[in-house]
PDB file of C-alpha atoms and ligand atoms in Angstrom:
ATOM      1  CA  UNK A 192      14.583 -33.490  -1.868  1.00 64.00           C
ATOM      2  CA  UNK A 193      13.303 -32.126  -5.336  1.00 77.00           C
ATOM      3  CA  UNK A 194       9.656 -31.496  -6.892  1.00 83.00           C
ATOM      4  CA  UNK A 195       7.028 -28.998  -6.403  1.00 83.00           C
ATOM      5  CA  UNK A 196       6.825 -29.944  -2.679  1.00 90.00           C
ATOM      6  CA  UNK A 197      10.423 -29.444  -2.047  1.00 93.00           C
ATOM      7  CA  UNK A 198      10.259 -26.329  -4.241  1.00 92.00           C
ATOM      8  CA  UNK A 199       7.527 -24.491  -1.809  1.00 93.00           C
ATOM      9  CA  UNK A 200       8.824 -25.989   1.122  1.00 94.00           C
ATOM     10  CA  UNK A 201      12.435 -23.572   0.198  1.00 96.00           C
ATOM     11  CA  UNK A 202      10.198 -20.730  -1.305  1.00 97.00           C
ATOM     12  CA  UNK A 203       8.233 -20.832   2.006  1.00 97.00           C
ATOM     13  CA  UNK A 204      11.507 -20.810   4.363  1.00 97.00           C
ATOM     14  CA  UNK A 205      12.750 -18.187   2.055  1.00 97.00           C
ATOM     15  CA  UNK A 206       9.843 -15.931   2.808  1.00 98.00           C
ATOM     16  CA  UNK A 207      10.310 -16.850   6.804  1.00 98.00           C
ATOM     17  CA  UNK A 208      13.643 -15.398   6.657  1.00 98.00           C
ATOM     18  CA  UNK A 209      12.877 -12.542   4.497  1.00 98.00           C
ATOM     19  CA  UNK A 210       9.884 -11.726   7.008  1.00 98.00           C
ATOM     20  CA  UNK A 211      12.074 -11.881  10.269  1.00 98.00           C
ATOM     21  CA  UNK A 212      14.335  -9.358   8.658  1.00 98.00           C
ATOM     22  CA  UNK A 213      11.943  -6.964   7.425  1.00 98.00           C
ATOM     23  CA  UNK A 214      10.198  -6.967  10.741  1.00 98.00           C
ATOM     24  CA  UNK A 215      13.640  -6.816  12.231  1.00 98.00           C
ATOM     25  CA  UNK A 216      14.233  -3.587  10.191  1.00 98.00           C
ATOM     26  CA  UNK A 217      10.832  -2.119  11.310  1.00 98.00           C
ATOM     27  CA  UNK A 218      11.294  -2.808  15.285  1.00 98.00           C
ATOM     28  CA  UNK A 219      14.755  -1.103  15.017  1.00 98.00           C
ATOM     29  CA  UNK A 220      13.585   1.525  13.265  1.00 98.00           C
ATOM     30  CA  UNK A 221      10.823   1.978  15.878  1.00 98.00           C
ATOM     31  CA  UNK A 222      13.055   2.035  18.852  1.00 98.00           C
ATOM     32  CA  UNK A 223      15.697   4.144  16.864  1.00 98.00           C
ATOM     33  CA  UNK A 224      12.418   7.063  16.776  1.00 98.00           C
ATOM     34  CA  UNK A 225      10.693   6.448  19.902  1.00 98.00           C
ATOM     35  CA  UNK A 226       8.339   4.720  18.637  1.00 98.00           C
ATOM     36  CA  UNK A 227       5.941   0.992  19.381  1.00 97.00           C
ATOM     37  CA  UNK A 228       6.330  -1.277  16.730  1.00 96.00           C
ATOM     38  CA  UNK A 229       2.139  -1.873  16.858  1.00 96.00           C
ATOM     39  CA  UNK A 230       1.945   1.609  15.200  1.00 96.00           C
ATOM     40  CA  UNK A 231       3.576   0.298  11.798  1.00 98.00           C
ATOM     41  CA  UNK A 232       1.459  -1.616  10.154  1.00 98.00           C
ATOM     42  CA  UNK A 233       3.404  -3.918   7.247  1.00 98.00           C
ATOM     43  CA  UNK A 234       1.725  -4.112   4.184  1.00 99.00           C
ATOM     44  CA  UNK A 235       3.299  -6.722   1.925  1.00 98.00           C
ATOM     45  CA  UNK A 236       3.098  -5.459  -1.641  1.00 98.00           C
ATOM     46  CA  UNK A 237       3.026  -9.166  -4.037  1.00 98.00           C
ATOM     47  CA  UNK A 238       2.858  -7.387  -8.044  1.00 97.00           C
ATOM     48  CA  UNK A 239       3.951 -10.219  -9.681  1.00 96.00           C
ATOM     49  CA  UNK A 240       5.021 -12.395  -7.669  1.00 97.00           C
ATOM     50  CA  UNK A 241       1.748 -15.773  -7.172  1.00 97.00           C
ATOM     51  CA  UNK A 242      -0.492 -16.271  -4.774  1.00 98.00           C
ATOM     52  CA  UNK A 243       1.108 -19.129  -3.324  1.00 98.00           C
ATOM     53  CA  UNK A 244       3.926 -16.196  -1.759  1.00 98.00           C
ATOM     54  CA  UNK A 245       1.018 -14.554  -0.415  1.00 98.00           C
ATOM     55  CA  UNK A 246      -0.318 -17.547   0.990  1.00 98.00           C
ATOM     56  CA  UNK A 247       2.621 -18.660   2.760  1.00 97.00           C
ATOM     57  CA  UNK A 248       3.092 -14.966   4.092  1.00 98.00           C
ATOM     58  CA  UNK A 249      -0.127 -14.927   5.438  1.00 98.00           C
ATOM     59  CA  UNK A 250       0.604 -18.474   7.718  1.00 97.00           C
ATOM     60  CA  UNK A 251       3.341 -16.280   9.417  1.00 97.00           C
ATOM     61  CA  UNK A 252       0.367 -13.598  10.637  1.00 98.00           C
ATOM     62  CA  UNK A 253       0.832 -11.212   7.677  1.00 98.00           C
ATOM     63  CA  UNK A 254      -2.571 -10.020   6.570  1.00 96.00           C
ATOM     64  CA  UNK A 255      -2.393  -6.989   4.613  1.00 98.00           C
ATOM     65  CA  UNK A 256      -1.335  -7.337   1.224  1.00 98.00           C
ATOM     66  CA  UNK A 257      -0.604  -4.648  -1.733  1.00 98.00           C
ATOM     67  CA  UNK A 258      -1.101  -4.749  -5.698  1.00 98.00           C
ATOM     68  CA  UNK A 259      -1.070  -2.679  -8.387  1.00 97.00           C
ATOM     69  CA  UNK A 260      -2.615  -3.903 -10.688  1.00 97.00           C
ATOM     70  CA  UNK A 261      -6.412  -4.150 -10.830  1.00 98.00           C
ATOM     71  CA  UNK A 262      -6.135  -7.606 -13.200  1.00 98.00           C
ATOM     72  CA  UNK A 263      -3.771  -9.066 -11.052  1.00 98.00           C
ATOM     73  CA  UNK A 264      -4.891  -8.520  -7.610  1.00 98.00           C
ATOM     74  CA  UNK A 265      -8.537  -9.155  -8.628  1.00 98.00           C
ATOM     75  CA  UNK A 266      -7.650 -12.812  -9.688  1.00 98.00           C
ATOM     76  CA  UNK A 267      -5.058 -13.301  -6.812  1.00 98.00           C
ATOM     77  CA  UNK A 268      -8.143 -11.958  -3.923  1.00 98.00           C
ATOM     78  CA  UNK A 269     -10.455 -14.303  -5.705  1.00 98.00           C
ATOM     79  CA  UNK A 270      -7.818 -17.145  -5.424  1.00 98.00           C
ATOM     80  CA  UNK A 271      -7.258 -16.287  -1.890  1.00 98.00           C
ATOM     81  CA  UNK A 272     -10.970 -15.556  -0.641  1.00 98.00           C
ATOM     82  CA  UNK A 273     -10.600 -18.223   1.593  1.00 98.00           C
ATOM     83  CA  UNK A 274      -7.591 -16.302   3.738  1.00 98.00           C
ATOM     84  CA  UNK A 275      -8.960 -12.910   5.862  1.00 96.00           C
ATOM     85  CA  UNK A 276      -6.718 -10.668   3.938  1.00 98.00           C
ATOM     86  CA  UNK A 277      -7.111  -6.961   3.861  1.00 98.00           C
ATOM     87  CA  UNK A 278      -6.204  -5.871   0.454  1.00 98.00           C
ATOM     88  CA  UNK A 279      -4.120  -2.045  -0.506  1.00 98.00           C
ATOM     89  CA  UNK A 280      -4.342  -1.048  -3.740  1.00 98.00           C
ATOM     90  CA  UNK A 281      -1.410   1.321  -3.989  1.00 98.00           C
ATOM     91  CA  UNK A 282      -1.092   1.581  -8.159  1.00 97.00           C
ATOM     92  CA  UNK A 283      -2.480   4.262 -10.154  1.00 94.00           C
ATOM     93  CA  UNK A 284      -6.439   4.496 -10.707  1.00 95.00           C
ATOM     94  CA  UNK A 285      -7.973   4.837 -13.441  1.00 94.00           C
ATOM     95  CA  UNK A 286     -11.774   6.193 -13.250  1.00 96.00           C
ATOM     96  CA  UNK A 287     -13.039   3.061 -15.162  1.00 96.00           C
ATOM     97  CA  UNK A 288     -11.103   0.581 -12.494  1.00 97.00           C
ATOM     98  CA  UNK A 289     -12.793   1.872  -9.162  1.00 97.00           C
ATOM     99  CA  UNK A 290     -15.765  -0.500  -9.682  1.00 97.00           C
ATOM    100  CA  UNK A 291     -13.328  -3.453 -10.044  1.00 97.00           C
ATOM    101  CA  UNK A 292     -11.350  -2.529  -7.129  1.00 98.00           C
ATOM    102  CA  UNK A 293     -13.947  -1.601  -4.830  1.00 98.00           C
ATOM    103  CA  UNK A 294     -14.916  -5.236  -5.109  1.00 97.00           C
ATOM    104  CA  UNK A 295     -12.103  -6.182  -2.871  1.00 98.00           C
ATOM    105  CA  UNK A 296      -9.811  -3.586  -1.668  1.00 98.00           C
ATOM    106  CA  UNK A 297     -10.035  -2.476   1.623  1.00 98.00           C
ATOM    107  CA  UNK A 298      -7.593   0.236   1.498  1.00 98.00           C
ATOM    108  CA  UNK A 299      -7.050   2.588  -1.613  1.00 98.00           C
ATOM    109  CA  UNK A 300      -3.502   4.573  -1.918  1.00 98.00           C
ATOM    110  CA  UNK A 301      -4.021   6.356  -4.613  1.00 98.00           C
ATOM    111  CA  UNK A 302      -6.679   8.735  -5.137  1.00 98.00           C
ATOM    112  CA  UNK A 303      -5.248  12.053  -6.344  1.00 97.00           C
ATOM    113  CA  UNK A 304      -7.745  13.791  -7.821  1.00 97.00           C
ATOM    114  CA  UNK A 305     -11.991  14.808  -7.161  1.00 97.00           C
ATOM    115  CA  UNK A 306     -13.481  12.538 -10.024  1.00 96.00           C
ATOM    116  CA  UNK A 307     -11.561   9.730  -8.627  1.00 97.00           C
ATOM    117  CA  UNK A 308     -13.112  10.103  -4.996  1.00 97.00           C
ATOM    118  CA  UNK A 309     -16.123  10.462  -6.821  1.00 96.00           C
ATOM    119  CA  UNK A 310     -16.119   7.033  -8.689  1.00 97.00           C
ATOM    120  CA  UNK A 311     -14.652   5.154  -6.175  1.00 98.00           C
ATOM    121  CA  UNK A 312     -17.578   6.066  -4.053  1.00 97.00           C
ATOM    122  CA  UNK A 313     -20.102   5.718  -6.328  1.00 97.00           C
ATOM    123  CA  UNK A 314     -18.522   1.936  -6.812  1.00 97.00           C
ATOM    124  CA  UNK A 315     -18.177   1.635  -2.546  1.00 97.00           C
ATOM    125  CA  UNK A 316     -22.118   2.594  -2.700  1.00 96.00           C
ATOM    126  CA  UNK A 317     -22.952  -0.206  -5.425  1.00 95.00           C
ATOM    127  CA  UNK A 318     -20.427  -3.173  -4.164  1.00 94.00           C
ATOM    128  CA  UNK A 319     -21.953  -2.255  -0.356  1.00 94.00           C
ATOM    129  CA  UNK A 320     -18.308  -2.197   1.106  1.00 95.00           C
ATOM    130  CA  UNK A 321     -16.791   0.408   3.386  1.00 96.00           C
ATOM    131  CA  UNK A 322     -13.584   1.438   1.530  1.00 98.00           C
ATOM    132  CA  UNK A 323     -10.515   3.389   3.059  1.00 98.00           C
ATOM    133  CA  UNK A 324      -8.933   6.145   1.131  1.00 98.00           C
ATOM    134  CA  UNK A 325      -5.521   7.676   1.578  1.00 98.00           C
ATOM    135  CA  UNK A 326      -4.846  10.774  -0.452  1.00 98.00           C
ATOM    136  CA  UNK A 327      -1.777  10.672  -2.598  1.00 98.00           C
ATOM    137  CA  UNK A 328       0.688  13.517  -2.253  1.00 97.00           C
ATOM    138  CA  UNK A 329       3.012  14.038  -4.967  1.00 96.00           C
ATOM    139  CA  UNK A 330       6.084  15.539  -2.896  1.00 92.00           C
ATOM    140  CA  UNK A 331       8.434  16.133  -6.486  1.00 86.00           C
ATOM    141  CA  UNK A 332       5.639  17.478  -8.581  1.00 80.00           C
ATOM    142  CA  UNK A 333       6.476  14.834 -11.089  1.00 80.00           C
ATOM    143  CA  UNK A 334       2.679  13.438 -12.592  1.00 75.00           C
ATOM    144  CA  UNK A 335       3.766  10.786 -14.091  1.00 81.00           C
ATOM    145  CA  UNK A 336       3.927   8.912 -10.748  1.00 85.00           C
ATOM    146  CA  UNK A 337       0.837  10.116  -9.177  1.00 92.00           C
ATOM    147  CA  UNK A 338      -0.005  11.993  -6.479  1.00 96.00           C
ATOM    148  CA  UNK A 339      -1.992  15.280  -6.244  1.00 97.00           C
ATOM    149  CA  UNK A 340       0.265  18.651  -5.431  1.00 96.00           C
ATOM    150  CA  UNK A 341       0.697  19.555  -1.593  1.00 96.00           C
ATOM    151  CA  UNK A 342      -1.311  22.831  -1.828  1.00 95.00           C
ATOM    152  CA  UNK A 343      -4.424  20.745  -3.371  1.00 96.00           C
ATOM    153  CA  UNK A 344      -4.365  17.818  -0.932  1.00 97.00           C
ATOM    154  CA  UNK A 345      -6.175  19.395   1.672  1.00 98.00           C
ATOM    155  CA  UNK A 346      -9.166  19.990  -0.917  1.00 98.00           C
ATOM    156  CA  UNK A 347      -8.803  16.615  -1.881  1.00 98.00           C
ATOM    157  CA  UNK A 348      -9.535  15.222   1.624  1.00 98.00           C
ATOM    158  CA  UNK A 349     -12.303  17.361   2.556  1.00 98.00           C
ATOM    159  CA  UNK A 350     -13.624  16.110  -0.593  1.00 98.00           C
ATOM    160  CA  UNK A 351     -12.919  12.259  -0.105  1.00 98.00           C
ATOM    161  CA  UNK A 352     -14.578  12.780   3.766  1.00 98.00           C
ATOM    162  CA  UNK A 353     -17.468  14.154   1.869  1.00 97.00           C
ATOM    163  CA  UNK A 354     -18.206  11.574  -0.330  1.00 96.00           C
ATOM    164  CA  UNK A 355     -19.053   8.934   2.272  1.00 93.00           C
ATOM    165  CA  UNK A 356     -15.653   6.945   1.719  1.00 97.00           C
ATOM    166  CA  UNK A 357     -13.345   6.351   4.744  1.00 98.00           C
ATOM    167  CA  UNK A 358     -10.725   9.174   4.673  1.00 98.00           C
ATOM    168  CA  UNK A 359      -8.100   7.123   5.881  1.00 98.00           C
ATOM    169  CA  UNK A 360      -5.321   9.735   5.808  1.00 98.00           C
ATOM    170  CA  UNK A 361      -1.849  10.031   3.112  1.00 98.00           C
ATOM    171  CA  UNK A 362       0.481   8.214   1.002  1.00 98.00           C
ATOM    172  CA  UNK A 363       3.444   9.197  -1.418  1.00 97.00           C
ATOM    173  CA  UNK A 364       5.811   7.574  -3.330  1.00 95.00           C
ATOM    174  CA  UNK A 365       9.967   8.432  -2.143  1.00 90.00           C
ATOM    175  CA  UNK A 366      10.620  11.135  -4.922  1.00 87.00           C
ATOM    176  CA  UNK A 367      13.464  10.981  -7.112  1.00 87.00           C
ATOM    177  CA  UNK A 368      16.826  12.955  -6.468  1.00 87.00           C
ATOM    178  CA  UNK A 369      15.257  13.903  -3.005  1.00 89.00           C
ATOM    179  CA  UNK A 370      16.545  13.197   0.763  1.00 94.00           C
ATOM    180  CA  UNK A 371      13.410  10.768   1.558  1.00 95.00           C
ATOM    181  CA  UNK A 372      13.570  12.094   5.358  1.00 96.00           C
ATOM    182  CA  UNK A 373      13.329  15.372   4.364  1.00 96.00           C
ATOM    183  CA  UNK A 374      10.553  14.137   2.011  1.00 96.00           C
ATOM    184  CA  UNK A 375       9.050  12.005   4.434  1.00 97.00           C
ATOM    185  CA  UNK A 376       9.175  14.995   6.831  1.00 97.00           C
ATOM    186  CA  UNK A 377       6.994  17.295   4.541  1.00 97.00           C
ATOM    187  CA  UNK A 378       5.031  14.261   3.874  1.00 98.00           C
ATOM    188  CA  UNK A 379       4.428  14.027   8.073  1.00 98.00           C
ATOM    189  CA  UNK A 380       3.516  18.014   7.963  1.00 98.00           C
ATOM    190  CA  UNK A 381       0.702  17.725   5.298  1.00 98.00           C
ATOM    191  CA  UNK A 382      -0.452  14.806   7.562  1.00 98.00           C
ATOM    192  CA  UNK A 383      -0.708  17.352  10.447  1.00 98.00           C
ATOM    193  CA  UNK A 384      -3.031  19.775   8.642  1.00 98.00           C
ATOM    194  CA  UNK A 385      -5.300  16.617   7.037  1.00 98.00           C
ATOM    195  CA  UNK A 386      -5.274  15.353  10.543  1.00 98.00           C
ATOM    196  CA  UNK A 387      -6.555  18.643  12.454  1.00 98.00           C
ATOM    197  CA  UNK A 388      -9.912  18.963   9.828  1.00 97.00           C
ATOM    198  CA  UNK A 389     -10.224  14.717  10.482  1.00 98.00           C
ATOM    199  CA  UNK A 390      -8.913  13.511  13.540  1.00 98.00           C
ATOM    200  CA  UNK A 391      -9.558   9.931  12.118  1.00 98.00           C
ATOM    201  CA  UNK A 392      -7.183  10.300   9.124  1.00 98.00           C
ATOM    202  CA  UNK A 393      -4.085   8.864  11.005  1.00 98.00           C
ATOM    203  CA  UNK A 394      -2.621   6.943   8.309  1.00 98.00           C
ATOM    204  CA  UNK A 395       0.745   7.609   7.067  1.00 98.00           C
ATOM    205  CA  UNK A 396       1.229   5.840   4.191  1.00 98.00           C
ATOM    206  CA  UNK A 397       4.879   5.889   3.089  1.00 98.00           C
ATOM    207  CA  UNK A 398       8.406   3.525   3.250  1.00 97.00           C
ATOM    208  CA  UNK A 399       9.731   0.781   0.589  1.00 98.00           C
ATOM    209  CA  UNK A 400      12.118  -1.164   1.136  1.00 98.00           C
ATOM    210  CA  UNK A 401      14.618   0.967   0.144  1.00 96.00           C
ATOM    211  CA  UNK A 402      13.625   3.932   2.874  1.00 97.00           C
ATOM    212  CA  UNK A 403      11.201   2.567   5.430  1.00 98.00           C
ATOM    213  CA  UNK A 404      13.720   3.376   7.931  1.00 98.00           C
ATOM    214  CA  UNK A 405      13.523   7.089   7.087  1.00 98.00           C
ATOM    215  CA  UNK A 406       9.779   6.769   6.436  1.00 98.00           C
ATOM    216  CA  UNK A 407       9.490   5.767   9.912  1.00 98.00           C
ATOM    217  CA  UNK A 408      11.678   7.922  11.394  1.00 98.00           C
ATOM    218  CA  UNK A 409       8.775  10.646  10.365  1.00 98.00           C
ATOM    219  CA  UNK A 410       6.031   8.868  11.447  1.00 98.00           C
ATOM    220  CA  UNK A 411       4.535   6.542   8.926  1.00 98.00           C
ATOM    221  CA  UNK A 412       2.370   4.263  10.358  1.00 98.00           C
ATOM    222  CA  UNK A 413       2.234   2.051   7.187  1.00 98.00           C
ATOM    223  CA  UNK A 414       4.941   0.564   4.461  1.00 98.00           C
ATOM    224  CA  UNK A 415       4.756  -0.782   1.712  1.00 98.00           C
ATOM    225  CA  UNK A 416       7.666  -3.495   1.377  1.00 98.00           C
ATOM    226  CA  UNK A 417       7.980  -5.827  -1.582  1.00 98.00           C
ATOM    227  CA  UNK A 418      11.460  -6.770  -3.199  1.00 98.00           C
ATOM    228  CA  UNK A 419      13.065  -6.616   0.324  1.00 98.00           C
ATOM    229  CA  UNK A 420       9.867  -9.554   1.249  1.00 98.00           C
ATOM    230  CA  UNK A 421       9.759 -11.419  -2.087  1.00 98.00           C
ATOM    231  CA  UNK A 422      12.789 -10.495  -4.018  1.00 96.00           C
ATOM    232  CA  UNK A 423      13.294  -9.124  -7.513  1.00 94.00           C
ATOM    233  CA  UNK A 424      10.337  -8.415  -9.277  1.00 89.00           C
ATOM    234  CA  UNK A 425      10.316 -10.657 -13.081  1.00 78.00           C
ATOM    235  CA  UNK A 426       7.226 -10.676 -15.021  1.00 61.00           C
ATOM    236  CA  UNK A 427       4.809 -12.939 -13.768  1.00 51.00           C
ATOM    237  CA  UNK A 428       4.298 -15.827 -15.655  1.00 50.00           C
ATOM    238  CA  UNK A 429       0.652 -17.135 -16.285  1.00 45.00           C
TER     239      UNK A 429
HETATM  240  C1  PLP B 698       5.982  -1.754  -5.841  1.00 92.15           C
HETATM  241  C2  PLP B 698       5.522  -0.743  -4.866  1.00 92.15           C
HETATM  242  C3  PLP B 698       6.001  -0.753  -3.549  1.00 92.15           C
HETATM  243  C4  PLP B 698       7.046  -1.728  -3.050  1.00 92.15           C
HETATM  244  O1  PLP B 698       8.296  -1.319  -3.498  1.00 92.15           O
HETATM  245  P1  PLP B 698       9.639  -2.117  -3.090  1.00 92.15           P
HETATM  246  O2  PLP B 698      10.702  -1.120  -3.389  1.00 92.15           O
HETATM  247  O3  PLP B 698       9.697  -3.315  -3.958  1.00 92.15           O
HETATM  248  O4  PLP B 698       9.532  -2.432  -1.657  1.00 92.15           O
HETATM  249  C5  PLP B 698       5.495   0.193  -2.680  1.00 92.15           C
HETATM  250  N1  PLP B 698       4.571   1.106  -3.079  1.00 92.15           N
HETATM  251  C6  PLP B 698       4.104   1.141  -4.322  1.00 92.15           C
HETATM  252  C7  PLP B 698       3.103   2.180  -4.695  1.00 92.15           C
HETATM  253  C8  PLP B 698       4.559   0.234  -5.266  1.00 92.15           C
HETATM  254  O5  PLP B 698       4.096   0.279  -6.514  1.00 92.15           O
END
């Protein structure tokens, strides 16, 4: 068979198979720490690859879906408004984006600094939506990928809690040149302390495809998996 029907119909088994072995990867993962596979939630993070991927993900019972890109997942949420998606923003935010993406994420990543907490609930307050924040932890100190230093996070969530956003709890990025267990492990320890000023914050935001097992294996209760669900990542084409 050939055409666009034959074409989605192999893109759509394609994503079956990579599903069933990403979930595979999770549930061993679980049992190999102890753990119930309900506790991970999988968010499937599409940057540039069409909605149509997300669509057929979403007819095998995923429902949370990452971007990060404002542009991109704005015009892929609108496209798919008619699916009950809960949408992650995971990328970097800039102050002058958190209106934009308080119109449809449900989950934000990636607030690393006060002014950002600040904006996005000022943007929650207008757009009427309850909006989930996970502080970002940079565990390798490195600012060009995000994340506010360990010592500050705790600040950080106080401040978040404050603000009338949902402190949903952490997330970092696997740092370069560094064991991601033991990473994941510090990452599990600034949880703790979040956790013990809001009991609520039980996210644990962490695990690509790359390192979920180790992500899990220190308690991360959400990953972030792309290339290992969709494949290599080419620039979208519009
Ligand atoms: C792209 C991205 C991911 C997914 O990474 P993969 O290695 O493709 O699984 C996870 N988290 C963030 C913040 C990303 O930008």
């Amino acid at each position: 068979m050939t055409g666009p029907g034959a074409a989605a119909a192999r893109r759509a088994d394609e994503l079956a198979a990579t599903l069933r072995a990403v979930r595979e990867r999770v549930a061993s993962a679980c049992v190999a720490a102890g753990r119930d596979p309900s506790e991970v939630t999988l968010v499937a993070v599409a940057k540039t690859f069409p909605a149509s991927d997300i669509r057929h993900l979403a007819g095998l019972g995923v429902c949370d879906v990452g971007e990060n890109r404002d542009q991109e997942a704005r015009a892929k949420a609108a496209e798919l408004a008619d699916l009950e998606l809960v949408w992650h923003y995971v990328g970097q935010l800039q102050r002058n984006k958190c209106r934009s993406v308080a119109g449809y994420a449900t989950v934000v990543h990636s607030v690393d600094r006060p002014g950002l907490a600040a904006e996005l609930a000022a943007a929650a307050h207008h757009t009427g939506r309850q909006i989930t924040v996970l502080v970002q932890v940079s565990l390798d100190g490195d600012p060009r990928r995000g994340g506010a230093p360990p010592a500050d996070v705790p600040r950080l969530a106080d401040t978040v809690a404050a603000s009338g956003l949902q402190l949903g709890g952490v997330m970092a990025v696997p740092p370069l040149g560094v064991d991601p267990s033991t990473a994941y492990a510090r990452l599990a320890r600034i949880a703790a302390g979040i956790r013990s000023a809001h009991p609520q914050a039980r996210i644990i935001s962490a695990g690509m495809s790359g390192d979920l097992e180790a992500a899990i294996g220190q308690g991360a209760t959400l990953v972030r998996v792309g290339t290992a669900l969709f494949g290599l990542r080419r620039p979208m084409l519009r």
